[in-house]
PDB file of C-alpha atoms in Angstrom:
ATOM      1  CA  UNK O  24       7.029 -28.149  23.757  1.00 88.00           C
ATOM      2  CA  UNK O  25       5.654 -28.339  27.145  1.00 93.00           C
ATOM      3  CA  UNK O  26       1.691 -29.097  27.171  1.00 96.00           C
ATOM      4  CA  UNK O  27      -0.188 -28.709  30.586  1.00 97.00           C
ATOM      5  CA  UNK O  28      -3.419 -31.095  31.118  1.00 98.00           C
ATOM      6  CA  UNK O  29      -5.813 -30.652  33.563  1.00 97.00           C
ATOM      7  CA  UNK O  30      -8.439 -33.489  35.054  1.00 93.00           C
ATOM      8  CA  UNK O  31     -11.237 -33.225  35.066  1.00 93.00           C
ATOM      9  CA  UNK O  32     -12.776 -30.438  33.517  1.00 95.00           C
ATOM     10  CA  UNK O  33     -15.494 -29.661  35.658  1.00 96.00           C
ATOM     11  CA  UNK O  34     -16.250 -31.167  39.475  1.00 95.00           C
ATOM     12  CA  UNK O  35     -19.117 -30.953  41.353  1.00 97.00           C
ATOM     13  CA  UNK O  36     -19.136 -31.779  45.304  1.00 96.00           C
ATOM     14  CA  UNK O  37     -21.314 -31.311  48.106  1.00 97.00           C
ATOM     15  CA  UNK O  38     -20.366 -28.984  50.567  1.00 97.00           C
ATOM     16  CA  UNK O  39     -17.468 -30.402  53.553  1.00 97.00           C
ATOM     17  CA  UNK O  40     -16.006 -33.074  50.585  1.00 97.00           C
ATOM     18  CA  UNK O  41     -12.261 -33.792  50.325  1.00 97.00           C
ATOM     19  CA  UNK O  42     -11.387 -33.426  46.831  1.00 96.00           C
ATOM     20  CA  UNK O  43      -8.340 -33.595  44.657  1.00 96.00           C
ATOM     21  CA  UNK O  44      -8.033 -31.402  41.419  1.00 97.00           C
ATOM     22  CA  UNK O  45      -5.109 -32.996  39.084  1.00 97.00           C
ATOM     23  CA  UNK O  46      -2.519 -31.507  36.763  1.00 98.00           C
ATOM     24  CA  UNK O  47       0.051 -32.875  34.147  1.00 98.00           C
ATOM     25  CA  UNK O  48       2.390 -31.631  32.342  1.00 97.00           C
ATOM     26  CA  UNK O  49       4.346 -33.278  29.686  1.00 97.00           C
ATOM     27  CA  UNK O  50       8.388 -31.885  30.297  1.00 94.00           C
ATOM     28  CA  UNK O  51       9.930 -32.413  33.503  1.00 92.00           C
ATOM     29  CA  UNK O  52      12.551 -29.796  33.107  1.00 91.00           C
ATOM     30  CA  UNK O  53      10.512 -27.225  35.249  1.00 91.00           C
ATOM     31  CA  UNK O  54      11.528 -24.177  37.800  1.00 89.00           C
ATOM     32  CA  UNK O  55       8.391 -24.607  39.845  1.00 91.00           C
ATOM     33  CA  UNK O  56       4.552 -25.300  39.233  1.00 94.00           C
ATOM     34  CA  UNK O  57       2.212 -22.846  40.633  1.00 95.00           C
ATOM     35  CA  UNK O  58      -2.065 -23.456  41.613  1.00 97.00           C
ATOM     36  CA  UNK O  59      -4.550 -20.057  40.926  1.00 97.00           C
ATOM     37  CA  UNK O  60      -8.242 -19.550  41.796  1.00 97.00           C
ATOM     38  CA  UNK O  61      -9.871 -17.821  38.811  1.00 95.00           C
ATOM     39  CA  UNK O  62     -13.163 -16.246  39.903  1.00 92.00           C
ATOM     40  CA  UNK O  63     -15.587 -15.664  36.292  1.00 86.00           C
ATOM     41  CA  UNK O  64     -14.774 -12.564  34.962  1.00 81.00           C
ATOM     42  CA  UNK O  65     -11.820 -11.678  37.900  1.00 83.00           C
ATOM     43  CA  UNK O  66      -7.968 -12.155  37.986  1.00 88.00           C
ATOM     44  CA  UNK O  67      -5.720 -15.128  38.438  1.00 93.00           C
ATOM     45  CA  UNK O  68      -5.651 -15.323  42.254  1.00 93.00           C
ATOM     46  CA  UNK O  69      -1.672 -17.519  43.252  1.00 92.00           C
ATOM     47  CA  UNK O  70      -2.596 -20.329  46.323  1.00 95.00           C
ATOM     48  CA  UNK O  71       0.721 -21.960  46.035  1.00 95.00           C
ATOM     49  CA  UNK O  72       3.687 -22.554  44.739  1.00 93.00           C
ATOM     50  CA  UNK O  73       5.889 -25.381  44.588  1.00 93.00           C
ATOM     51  CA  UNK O  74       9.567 -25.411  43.521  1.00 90.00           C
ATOM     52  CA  UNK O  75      10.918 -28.204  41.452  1.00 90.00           C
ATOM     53  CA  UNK O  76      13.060 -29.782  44.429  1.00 91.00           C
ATOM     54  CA  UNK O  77      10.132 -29.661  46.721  1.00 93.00           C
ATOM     55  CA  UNK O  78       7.270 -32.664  47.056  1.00 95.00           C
ATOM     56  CA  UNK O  79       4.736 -30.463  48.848  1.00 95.00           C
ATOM     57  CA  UNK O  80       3.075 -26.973  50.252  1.00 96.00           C
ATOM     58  CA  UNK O  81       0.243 -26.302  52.278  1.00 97.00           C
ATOM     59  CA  UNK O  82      -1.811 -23.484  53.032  1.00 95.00           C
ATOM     60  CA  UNK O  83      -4.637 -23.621  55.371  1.00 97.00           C
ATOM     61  CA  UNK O  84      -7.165 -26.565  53.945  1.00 97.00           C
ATOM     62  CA  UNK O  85      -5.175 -26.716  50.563  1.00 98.00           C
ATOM     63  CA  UNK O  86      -2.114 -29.493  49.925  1.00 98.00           C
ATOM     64  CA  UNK O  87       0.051 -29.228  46.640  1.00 97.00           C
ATOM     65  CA  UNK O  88       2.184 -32.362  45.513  1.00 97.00           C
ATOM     66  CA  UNK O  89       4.476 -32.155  42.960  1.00 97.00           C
ATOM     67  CA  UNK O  90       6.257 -35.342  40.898  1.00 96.00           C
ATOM     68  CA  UNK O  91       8.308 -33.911  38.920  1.00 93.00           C
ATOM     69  CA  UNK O  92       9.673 -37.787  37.185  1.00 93.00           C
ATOM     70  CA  UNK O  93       5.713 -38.252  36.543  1.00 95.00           C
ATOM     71  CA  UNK O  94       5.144 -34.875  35.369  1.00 96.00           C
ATOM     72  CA  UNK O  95       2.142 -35.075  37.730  1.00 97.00           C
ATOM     73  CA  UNK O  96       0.691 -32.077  40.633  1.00 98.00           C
ATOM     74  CA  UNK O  97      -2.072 -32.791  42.782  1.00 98.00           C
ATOM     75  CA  UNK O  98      -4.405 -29.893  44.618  1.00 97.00           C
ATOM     76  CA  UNK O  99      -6.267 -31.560  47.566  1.00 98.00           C
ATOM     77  CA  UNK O 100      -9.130 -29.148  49.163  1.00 97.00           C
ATOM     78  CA  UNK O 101     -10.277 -30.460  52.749  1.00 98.00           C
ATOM     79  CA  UNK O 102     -13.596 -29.886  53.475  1.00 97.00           C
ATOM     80  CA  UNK O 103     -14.620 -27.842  51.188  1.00 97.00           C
ATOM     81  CA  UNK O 104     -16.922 -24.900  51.370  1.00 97.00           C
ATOM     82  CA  UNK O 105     -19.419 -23.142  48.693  1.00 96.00           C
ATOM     83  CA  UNK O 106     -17.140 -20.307  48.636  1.00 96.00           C
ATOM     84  CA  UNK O 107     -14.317 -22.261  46.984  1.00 97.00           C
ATOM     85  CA  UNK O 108     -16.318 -22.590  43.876  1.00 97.00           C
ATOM     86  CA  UNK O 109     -14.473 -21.153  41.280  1.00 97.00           C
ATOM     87  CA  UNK O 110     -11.594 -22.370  38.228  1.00 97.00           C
ATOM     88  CA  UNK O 111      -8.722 -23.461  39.871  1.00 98.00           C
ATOM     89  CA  UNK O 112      -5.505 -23.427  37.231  1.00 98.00           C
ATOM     90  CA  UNK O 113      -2.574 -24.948  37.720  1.00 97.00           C
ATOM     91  CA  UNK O 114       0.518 -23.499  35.519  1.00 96.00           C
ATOM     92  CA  UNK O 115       4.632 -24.648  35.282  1.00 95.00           C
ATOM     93  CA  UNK O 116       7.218 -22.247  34.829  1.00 91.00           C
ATOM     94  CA  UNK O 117       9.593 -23.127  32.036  1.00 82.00           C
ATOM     95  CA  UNK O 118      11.877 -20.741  30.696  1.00 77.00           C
ATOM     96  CA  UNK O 119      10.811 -18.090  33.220  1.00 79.00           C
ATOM     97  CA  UNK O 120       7.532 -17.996  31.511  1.00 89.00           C
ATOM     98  CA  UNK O 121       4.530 -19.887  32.916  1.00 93.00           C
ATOM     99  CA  UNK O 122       2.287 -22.167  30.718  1.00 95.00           C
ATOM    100  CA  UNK O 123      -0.987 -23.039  31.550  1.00 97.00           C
ATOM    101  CA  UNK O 124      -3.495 -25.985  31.615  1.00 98.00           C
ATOM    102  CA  UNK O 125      -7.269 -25.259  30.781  1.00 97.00           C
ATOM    103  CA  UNK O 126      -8.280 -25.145  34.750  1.00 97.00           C
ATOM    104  CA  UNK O 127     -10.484 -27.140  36.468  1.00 98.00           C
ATOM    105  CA  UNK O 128     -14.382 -25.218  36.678  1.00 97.00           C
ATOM    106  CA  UNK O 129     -15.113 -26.583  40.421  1.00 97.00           C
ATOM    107  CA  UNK O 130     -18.606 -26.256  42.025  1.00 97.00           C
ATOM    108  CA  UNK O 131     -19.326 -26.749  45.564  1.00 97.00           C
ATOM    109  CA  UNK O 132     -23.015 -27.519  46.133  1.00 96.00           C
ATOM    110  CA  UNK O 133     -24.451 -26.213  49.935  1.00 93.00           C
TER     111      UNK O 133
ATOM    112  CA  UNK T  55      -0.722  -6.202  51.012  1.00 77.00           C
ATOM    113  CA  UNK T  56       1.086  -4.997  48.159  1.00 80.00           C
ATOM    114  CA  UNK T  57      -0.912  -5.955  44.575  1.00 91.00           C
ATOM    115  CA  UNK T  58      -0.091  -5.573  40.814  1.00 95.00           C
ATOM    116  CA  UNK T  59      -3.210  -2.663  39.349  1.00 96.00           C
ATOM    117  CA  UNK T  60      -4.313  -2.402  35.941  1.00 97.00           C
ATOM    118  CA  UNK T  61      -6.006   0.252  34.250  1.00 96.00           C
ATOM    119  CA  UNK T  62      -8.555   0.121  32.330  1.00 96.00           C
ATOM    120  CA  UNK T  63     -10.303  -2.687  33.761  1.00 95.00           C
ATOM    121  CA  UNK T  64     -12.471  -2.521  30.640  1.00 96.00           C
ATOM    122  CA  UNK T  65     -11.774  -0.785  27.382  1.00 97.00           C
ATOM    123  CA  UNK T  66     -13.908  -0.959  24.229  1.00 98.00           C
ATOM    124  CA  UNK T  67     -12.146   0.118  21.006  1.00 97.00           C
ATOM    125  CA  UNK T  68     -12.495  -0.185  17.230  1.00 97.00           C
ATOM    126  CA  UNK T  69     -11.212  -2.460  15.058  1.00 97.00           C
ATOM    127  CA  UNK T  70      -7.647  -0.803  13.458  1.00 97.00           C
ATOM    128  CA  UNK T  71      -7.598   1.179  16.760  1.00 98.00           C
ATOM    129  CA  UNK T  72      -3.945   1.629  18.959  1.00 98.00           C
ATOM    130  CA  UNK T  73      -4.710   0.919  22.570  1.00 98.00           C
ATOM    131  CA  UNK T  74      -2.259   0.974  25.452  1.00 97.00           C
ATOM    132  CA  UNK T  75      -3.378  -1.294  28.605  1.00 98.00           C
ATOM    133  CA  UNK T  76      -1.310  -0.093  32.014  1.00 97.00           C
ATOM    134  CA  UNK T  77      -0.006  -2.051  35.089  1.00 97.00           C
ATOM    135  CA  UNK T  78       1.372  -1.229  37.834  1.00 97.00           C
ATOM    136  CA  UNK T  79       3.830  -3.872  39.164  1.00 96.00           C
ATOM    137  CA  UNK T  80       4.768  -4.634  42.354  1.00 94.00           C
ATOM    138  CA  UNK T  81       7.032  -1.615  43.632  1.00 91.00           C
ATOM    139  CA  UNK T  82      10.249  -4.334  44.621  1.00 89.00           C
ATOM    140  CA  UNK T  83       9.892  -6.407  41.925  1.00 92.00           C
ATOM    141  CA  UNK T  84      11.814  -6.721  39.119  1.00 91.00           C
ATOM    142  CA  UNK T  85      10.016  -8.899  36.346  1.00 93.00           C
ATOM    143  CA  UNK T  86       6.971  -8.097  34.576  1.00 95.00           C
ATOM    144  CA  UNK T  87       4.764 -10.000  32.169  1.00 96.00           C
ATOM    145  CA  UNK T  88       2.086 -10.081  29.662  1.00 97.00           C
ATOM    146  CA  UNK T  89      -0.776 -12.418  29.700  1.00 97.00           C
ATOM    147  CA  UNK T  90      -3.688 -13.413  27.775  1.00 97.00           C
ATOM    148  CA  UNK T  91      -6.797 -15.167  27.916  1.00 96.00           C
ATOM    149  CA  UNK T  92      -9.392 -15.572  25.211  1.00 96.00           C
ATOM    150  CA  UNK T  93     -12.744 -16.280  26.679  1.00 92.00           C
ATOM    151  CA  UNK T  94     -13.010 -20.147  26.912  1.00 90.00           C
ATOM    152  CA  UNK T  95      -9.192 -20.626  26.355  1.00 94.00           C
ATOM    153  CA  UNK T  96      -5.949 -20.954  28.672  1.00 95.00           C
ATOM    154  CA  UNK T  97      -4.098 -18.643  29.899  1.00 96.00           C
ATOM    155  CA  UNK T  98      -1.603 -18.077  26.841  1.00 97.00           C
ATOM    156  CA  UNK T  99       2.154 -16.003  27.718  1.00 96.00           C
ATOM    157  CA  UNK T 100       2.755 -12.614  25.692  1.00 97.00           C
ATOM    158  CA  UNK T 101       5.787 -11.199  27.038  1.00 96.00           C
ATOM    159  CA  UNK T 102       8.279 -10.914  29.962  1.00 94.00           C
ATOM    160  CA  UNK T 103      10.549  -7.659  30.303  1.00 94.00           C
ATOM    161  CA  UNK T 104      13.709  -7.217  32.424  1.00 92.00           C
ATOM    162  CA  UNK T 105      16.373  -5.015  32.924  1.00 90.00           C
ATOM    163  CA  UNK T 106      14.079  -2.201  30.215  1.00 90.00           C
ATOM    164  CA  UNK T 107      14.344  -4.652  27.673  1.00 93.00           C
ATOM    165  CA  UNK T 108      12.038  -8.043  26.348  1.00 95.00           C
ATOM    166  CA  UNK T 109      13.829 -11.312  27.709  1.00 92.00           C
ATOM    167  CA  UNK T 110      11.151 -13.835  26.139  1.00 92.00           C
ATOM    168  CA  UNK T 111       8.493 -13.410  23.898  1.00 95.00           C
ATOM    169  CA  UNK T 112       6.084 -15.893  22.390  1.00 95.00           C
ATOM    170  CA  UNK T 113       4.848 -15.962  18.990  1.00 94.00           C
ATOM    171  CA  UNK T 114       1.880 -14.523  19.674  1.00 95.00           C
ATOM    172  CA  UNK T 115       3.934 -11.320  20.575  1.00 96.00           C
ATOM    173  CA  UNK T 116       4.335 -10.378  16.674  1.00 94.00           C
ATOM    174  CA  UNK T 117       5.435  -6.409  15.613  1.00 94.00           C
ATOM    175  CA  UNK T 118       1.603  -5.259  16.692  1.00 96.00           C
ATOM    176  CA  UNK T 119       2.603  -5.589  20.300  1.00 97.00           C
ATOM    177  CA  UNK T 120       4.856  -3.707  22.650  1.00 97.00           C
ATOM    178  CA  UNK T 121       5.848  -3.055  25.523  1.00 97.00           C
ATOM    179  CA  UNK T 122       7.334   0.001  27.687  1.00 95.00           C
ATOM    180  CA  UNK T 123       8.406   1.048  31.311  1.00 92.00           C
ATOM    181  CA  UNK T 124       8.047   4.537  31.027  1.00 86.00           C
ATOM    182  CA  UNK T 125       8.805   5.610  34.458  1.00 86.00           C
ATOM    183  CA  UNK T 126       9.840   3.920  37.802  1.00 78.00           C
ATOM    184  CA  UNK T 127       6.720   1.733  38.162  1.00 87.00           C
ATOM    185  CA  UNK T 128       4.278   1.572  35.211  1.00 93.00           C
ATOM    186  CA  UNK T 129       4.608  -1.411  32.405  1.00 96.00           C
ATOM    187  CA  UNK T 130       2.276  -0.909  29.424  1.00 97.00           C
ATOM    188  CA  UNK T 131       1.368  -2.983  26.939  1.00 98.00           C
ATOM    189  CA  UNK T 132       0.678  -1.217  23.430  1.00 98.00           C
ATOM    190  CA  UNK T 133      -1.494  -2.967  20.848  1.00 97.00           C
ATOM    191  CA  UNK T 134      -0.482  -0.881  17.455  1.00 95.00           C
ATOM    192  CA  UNK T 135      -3.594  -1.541  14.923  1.00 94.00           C
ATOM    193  CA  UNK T 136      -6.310  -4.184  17.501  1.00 97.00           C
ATOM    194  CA  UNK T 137      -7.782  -6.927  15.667  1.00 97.00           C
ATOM    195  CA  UNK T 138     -11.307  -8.566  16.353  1.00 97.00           C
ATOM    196  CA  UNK T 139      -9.019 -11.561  17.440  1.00 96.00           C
ATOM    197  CA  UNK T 140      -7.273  -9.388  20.240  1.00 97.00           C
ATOM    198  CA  UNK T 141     -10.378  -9.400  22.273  1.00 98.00           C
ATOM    199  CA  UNK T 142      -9.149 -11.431  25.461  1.00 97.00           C
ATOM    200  CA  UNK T 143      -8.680 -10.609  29.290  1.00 96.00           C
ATOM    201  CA  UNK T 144      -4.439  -9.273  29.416  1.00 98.00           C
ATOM    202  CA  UNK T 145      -2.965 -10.024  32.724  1.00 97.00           C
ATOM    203  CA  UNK T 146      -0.207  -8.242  33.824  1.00 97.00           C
ATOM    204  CA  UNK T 147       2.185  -9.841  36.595  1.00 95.00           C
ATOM    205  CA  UNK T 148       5.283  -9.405  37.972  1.00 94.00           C
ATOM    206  CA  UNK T 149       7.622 -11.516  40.313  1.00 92.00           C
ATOM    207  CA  UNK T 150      10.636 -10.389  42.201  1.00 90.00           C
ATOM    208  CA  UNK T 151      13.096 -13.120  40.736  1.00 83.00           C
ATOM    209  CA  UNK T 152      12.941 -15.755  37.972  1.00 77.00           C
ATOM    210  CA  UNK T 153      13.138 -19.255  38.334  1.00 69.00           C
ATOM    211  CA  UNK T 154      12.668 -21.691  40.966  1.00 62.00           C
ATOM    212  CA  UNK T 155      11.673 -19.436  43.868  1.00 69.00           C
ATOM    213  CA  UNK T 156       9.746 -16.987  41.496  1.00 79.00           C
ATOM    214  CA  UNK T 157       6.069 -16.401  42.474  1.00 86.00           C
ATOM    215  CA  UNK T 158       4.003 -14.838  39.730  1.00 89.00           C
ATOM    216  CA  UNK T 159       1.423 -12.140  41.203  1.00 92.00           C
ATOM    217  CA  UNK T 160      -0.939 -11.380  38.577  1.00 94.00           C
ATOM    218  CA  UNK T 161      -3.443  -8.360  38.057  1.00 94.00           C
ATOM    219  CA  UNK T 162      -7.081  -8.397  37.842  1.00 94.00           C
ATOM    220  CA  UNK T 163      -7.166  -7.991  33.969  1.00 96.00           C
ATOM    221  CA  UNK T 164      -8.148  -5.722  31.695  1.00 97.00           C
ATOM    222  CA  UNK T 165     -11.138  -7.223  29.311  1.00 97.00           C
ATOM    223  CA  UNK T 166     -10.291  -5.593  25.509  1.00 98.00           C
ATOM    224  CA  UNK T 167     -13.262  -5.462  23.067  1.00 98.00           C
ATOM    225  CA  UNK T 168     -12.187  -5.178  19.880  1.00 98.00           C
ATOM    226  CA  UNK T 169     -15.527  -4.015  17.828  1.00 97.00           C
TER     227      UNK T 169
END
């Protein structure tokens, strides 16, 4: 059964940081691996996606990596900004139904 | 840019109560899905539909639950007798394929108090 970890739980940076937000998940045998911004109380906003043959996606200030072998993603946020605080989620999709870690609650102090 | 809508975005009902929570997908899309999220818990899968019929379900999705595409572009999800444990945000999403290249666009919820 596939189980999706995310570390750490909670993150706290000052404002213009580089940070990395990690996921895990414990069966390879994925179709692709998406990231979400959850704002409290609001939807599940998608900031990328990653298909299982691909390493990497950017958009804007945000890298994904993907190791599929590890069972490992990686979100990296350049210089971040107070308005990217918010729970960032990372889900795979396996057997065309997504599965979810518990999201990482990040903070970015001014 | 087009965007899944849900209606109600908050609904109140009592405990034994049928409620129906509606979505409008994504007009070229052809996959639509059923989240939920209980407050301080992951994002947990109900249902995906296809094709006017259920391709997966989890076990969460027991005879209580169904779904329906009763015209061209609304998906609802019916709730047949709510529990005090159905209280959760339900995401609807939909995607224009499955699998690999398949992004999930998801709703802005629907919080469900079950009193």
């Amino acid at each position: 059964k596939q189980e999706v970890t995310q570390i750490p739980a909670a993150l706290s940076v000052p404002e213009g940081e580089n940070l990395v937000l990690n996921c895990s998940f414990t069966d390879s045998a994925i179709y692709n691996l998406q990231w979400f911004r959850q704002d409290p109380g609001k939807g599940l906003t998608s900031l990328l996606l990653i298909q299982s043959s691909q390493r990497e996606q950017t958009s804007g200030r945000l890298n994904a990596s993907l190791d599929k072998s590890s069972g490992r993603s990686t979100l990296y946020i350049a210089a971040s900004q107070p308005g990217d605080s918010a729970t960032y989620l990372c889900a795979v999709d396996s057997n065309y139904q997504l599965i979810w870690g518990a999201g990482t609650k990040l903070i970015i102090k001014p | 840019e087009p965007e899944v809508t849900q209606t109600p975005s908050h609904q109140v009902t009592q405990m034994g109560q049928e409620v129906i929570l509606r979505c409008v997908p994504i007009s070229n899309h052809l996959y639509f899905y059923w989240y939920r999220q209980i407050l301080g818990q992951k994002v947990e899968f109900l249902v995906s539909f296809y094709n006017n019929e259920i391709s997966e379900k989890s076990e969460i999705f027991d005879d209580q639950f169904s779904v329906e595409r009763p015209d061209g572009s609304n998906f609802t999800l019916k709730i047949r007798s709510t529990k005090l444990e159905d209280s959760a945000m339900y995401f609807c999403a939909s995607s224009e394929d499955a699998g690999m290249n398949t992004e999930a666009f998801f709703g802005q919820g629907t919080r469900l108090t079950v009193v």
